[in-house]
Short mmCIF file of C-alpha atoms in Angstrom, two decimals:
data_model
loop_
_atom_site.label_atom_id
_atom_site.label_comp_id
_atom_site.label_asym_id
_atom_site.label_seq_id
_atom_site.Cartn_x
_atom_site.Cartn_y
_atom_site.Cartn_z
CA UNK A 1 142.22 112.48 65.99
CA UNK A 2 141.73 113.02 69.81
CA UNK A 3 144.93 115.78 70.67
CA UNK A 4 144.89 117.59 67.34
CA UNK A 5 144.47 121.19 66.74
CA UNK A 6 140.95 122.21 65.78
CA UNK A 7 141.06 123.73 62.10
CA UNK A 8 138.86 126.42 63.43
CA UNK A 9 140.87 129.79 64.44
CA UNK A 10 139.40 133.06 66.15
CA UNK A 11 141.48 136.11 65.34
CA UNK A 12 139.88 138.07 67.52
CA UNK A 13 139.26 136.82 71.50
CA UNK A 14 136.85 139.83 72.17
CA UNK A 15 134.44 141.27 70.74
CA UNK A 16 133.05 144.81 70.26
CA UNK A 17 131.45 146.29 73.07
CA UNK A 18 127.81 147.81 71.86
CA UNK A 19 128.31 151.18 70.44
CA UNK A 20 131.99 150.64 69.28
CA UNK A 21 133.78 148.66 66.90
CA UNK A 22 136.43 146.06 65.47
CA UNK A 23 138.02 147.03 61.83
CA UNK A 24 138.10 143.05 60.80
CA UNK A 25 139.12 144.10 57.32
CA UNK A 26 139.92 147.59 55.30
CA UNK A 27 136.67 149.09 55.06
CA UNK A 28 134.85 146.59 57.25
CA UNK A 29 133.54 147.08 60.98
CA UNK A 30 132.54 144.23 63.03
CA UNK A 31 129.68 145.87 65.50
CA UNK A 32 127.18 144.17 68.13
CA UNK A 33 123.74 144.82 69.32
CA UNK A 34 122.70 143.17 72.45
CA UNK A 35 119.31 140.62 72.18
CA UNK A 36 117.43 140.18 75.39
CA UNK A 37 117.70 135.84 75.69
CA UNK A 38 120.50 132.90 76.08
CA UNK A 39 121.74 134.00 72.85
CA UNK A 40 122.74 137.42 74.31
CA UNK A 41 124.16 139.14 71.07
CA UNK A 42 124.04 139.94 67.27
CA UNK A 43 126.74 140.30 64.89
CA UNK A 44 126.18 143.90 62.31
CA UNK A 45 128.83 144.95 59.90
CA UNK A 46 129.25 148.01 58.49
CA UNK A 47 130.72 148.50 55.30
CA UNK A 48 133.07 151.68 54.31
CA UNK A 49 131.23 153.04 51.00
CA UNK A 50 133.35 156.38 51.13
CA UNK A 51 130.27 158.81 51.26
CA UNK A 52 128.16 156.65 53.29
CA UNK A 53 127.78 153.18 55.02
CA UNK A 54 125.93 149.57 53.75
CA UNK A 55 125.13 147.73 57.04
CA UNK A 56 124.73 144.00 57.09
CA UNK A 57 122.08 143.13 59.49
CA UNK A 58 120.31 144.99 62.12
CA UNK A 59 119.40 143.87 65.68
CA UNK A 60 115.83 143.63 67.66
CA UNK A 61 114.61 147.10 67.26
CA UNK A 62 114.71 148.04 70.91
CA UNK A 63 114.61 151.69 72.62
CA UNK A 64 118.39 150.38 73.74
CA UNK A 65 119.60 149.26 70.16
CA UNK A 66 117.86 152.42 69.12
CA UNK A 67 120.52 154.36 71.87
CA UNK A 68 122.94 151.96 70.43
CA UNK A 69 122.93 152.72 67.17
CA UNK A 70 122.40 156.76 67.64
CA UNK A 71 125.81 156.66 69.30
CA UNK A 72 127.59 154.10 67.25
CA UNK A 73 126.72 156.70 64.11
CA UNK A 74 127.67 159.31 65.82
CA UNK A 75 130.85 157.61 67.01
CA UNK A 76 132.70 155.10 64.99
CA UNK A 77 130.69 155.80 61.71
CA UNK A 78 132.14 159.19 61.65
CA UNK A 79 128.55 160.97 61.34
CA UNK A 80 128.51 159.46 57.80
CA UNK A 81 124.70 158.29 56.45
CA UNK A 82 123.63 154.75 56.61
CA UNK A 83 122.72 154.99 52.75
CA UNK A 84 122.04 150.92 52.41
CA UNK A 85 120.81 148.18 54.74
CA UNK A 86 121.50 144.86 53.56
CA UNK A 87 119.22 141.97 55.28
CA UNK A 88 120.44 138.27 55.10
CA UNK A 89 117.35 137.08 56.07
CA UNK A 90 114.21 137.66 57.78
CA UNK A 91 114.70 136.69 61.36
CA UNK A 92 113.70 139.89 63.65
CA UNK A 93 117.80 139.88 65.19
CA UNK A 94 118.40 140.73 61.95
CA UNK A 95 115.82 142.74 60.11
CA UNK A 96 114.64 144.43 63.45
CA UNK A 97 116.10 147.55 62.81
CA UNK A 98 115.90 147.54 59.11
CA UNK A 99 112.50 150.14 58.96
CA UNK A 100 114.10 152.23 61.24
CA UNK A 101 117.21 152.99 58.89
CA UNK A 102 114.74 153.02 56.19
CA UNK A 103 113.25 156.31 57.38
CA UNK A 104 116.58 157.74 57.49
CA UNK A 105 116.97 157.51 53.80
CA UNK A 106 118.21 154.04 53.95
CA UNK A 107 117.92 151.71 50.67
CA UNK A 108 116.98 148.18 52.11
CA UNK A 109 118.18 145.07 50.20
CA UNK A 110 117.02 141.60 50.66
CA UNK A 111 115.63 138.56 49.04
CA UNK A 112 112.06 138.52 48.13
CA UNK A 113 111.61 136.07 50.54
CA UNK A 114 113.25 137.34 53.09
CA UNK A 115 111.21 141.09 52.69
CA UNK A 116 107.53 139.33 52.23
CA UNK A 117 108.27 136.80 55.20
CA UNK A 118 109.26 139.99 57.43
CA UNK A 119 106.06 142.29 56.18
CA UNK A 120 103.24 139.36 56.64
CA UNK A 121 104.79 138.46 60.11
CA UNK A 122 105.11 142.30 60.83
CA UNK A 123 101.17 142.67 60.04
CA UNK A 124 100.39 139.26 61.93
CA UNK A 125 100.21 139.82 65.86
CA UNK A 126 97.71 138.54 67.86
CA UNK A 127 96.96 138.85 71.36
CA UNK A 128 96.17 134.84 71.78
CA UNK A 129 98.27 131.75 69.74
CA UNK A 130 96.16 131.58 66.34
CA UNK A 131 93.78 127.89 65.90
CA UNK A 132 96.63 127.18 63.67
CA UNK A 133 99.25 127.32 65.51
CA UNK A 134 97.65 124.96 68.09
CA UNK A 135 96.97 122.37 66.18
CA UNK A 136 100.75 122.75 65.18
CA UNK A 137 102.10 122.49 68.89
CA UNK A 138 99.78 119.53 69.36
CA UNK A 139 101.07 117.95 66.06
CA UNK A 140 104.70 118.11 67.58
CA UNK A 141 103.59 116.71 70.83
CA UNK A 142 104.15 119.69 72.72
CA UNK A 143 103.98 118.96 76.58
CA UNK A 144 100.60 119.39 78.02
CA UNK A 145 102.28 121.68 80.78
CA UNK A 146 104.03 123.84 77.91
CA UNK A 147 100.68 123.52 75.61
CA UNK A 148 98.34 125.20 78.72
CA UNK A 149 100.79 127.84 79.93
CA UNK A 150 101.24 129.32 75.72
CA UNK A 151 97.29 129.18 75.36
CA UNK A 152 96.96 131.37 78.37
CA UNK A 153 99.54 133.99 77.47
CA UNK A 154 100.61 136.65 74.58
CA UNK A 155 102.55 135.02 71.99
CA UNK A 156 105.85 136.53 70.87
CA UNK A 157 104.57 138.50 67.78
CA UNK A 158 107.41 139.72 64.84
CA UNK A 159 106.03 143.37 65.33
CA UNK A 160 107.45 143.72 69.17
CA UNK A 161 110.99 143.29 67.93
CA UNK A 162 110.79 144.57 64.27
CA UNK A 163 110.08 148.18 63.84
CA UNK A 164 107.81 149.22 61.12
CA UNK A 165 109.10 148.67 57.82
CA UNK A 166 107.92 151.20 54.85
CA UNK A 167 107.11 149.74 51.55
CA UNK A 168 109.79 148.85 48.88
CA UNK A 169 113.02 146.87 49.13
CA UNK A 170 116.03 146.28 46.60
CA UNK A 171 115.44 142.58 45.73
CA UNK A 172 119.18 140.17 45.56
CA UNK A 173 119.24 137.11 44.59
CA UNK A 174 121.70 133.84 43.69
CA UNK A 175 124.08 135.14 41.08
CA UNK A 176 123.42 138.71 41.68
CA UNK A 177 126.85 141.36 42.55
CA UNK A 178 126.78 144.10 45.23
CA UNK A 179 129.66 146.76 45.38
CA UNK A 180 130.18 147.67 48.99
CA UNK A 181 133.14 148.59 51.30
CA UNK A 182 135.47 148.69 48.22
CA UNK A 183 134.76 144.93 47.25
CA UNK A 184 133.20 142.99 45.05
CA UNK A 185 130.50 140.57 46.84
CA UNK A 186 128.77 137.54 45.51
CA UNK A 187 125.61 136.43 46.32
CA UNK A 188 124.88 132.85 47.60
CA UNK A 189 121.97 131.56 49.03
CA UNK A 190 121.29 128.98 51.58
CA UNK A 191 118.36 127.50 52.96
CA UNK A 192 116.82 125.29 56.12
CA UNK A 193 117.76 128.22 58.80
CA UNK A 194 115.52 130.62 57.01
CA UNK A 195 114.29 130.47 53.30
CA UNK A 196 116.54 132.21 50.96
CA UNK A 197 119.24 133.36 52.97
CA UNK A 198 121.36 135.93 51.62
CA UNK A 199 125.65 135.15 52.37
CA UNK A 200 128.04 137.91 50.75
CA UNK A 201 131.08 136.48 49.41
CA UNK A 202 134.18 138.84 48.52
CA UNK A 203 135.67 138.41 45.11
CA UNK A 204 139.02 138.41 46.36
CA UNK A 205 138.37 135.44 48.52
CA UNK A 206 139.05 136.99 51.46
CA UNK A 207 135.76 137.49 53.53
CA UNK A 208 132.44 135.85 54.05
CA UNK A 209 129.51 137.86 55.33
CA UNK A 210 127.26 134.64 56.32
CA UNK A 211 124.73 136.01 58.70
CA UNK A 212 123.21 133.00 60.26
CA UNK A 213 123.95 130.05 58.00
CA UNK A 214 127.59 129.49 58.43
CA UNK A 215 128.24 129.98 62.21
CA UNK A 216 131.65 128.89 64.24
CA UNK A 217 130.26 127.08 67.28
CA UNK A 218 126.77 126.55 67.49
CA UNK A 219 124.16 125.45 65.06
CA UNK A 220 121.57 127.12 63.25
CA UNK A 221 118.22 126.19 64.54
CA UNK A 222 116.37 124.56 61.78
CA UNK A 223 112.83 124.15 62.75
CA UNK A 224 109.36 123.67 60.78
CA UNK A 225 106.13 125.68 61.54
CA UNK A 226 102.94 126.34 61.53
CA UNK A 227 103.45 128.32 58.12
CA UNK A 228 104.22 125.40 56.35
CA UNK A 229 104.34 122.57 58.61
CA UNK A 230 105.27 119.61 56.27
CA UNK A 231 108.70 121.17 55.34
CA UNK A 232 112.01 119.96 54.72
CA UNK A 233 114.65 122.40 55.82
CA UNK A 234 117.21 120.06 57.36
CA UNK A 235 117.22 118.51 54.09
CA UNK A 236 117.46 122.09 52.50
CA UNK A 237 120.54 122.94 54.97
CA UNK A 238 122.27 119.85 54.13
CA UNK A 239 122.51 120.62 50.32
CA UNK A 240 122.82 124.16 51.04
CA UNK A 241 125.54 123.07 53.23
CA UNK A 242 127.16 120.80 50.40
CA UNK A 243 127.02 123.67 47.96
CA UNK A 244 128.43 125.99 49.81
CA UNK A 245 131.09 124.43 51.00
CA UNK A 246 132.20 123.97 47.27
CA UNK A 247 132.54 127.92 47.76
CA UNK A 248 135.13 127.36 50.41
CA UNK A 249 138.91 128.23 51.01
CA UNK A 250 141.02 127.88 54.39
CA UNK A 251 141.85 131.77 53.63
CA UNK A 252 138.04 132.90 54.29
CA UNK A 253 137.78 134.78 57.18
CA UNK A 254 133.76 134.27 58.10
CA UNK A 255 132.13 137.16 59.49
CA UNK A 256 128.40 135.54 61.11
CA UNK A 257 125.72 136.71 63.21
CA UNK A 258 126.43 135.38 65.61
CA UNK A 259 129.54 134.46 68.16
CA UNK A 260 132.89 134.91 66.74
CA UNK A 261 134.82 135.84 62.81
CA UNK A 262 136.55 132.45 62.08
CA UNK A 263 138.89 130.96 59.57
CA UNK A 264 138.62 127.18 58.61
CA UNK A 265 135.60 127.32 56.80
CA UNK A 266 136.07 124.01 54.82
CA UNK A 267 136.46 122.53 58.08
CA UNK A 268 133.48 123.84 59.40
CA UNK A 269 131.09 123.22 56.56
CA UNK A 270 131.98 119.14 56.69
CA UNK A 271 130.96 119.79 60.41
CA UNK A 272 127.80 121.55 60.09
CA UNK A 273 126.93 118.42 57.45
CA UNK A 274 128.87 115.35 59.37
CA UNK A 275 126.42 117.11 62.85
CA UNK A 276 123.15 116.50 60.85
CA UNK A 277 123.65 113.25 59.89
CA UNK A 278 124.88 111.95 63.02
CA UNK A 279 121.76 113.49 64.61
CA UNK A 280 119.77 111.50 62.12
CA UNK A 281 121.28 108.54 62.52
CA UNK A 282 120.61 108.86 66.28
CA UNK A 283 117.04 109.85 65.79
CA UNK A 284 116.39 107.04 63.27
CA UNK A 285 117.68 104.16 65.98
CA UNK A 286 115.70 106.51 68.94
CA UNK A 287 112.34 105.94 66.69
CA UNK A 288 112.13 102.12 67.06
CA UNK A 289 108.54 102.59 68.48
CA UNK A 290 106.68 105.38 67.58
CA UNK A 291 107.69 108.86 68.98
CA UNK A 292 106.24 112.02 68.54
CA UNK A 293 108.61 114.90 67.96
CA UNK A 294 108.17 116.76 71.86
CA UNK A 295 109.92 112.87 73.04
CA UNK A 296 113.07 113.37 70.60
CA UNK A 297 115.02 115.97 72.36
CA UNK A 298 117.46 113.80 74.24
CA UNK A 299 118.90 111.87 71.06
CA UNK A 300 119.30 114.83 68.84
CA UNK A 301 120.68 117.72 71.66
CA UNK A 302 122.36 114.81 74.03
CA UNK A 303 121.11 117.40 77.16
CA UNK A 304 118.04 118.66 79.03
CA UNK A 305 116.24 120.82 77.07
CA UNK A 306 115.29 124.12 79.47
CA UNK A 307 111.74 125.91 79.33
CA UNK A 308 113.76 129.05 77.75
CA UNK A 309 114.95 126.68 74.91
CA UNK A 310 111.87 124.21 74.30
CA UNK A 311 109.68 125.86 71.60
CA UNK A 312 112.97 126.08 69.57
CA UNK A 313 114.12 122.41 70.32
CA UNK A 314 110.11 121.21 69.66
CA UNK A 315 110.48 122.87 66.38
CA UNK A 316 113.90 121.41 65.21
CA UNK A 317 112.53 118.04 66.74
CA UNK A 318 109.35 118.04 63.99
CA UNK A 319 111.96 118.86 61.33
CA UNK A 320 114.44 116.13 61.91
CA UNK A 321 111.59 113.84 62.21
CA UNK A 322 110.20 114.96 59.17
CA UNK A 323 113.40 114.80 56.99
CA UNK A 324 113.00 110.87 58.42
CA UNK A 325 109.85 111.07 56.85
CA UNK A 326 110.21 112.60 53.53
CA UNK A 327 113.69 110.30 53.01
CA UNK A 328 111.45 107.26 53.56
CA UNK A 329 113.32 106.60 56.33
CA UNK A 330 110.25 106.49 59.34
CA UNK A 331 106.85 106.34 58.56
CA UNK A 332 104.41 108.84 60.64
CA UNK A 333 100.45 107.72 61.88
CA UNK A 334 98.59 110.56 63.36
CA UNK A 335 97.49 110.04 67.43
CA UNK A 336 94.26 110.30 69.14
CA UNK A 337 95.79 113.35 70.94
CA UNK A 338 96.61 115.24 67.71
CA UNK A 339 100.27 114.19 67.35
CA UNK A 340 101.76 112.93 64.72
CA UNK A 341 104.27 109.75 65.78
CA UNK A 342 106.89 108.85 63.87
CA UNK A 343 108.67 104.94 63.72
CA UNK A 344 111.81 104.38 61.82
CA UNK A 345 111.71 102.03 58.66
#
């Protein structure tokens, strides 16, 4: 109802500034590490273990985040070992750092897929955009402009922003327990943001460590690549969604990657759900003549998409159009350009 109170609630209106820290919880500490684009920030926690510390996600490894995290241990973790680094998934804001702590003694813990995705990307850089990934961009319908200025340039390669990760990891999964910061933590995982994304959830109901798939304000880019370009991960959010929002209680208080810790959580999970399908709804009536996926930004964002932003809308444009697909719900023909066009049934 227009007027009433979101459910959503911040408890804290500031957050850390980079090399200090927010106690959000007894034996947790909210930190940040600073990422150099729009999204300006990542959330790290750092979880009392008495002896030692388990950290929950990482930053870009960066000579600054290196400073960072130098004086941050030497500061508000008390001198005290980083004996455990616990990934929620693979993207390099969150495992960036992970190698670097892993030299130090570190244990690392992830998912399987979250470890192999970071070590083949890690050992995948190239100085030009692979064949691959072109025919990708010109499968989404890239703009010609966009197209000539990436096959001309570097691409952004993992291995910039990750530092190098030794071999061996602690494999979680769905089901498995981790002791840590005097709690009990389940472990659920979600899909469609990245595949097999670890969330740490608190036996006594109290806290939610959700990296990026439950966040307060924003949404989780879910996009499809060149890796495995006929994927479904909007469909994979939206039952990882429905899932874990069986989990749910208004007493969570949601600790995320990124933005803001938050309370309202069943709230938010009928959001992240109720956004999707609205999007699709407005994508479906958008595609009643044939559209490739570069032409669907204005339907599912409802703005102009900036050059900083567009490989990240192009990719969650492919995947909305290809949950259309796989649901039966728009059939796709493939263009004399290379595109693939999608039309609503």
């Amino acid at each position: 109802m227009d007027g009433a109170p979101s459910p959503i609630r911040y408890p804290w209106e500031d957050p850390p500034a980079p090399g200090d820290a927010v106690e959000v919880a007894e034996g947790v500490l909210w930190l940040r590490q600073p990422l150099p684009m729009k999204l300006d920030h990542v959330n790290c926690y750092a979880l009392d273990d008495g002896d030692g510390w388990t950290l929950v996600d990482t930053g870009f490894s960066t000579r600054k985040s290196v400073a960072i995290w130098e004086d941050t241990l030497a500061g508000v973790l008390q001198g005290k070992p980083v004996r455990r680094v616990v990934v929620t998934h693979h993207h390099p804001d969150h495992v960036g750092n992970a190698g670097w702590f892993q030299e130090r003694g570190a244990e690392l813990v992830a998912t399987r897929t979250a470890w192999l995705f970071s070590r083949m990307l890690q050992l995948d850089a190239q100085d030009r955009p692979a064949p691959e990934m072109v025919t990708y961009w010109k499968r989404c319908g890239m703009a010609p402009d966009v197209l000539a200025e990436r096959l001309a340039e570097r691409p952004f390669n993992f291995a910039d922003c990750v530092y190098p990760m030794p071999l061996g990891f602690t494999r979680i999964r769905q089901g498995d327990t981790l002791r840590a910061g005097g709690r009990d933590w389940d472990v659920h995982i979600g899909h469609g943001h990245a595949p097999e994304h670890a969330t740490l959830w608190s036996r006594d109901c109290d806290l939610v460590l959700a990296g990026d798939q439950i966040l307060p304000s924003i949404s989780s880019n879910l996009g499809v690549y060149a890796t495995e370009p006929q994927a479904d991960p909007v469909g994979e959010w939206l039952e990882s969604c429905e899932r874990l929002g069986g989990l749910a209680h208004d007493g969570h208080l949601v600790l995320g990657g990124h933005k803001l810790p938050f309370t309202g959580l069943p709230a938010r999970m009928r959001q992240l759900i109720e956004n999707h399908h609205s999007a699709l709804d407005r994508l479906h009536a958008f595609l009643d003549e044939p559209k490739a996926a570069g032409a669907c930004f204005q339907p599912l964002f409802k703005r102009r998409i900036g050059g900083s932003e567009y490989g990240l809308a192009l990719v969650e444009a492919m995947a909305h159009c290809l949950h259309l697909w796989h649901e039966g719900r728009a059939e796709r023909v493939l263009r004399d350009d290379g595109a693939w066009v999608f039309k609503a049934v």
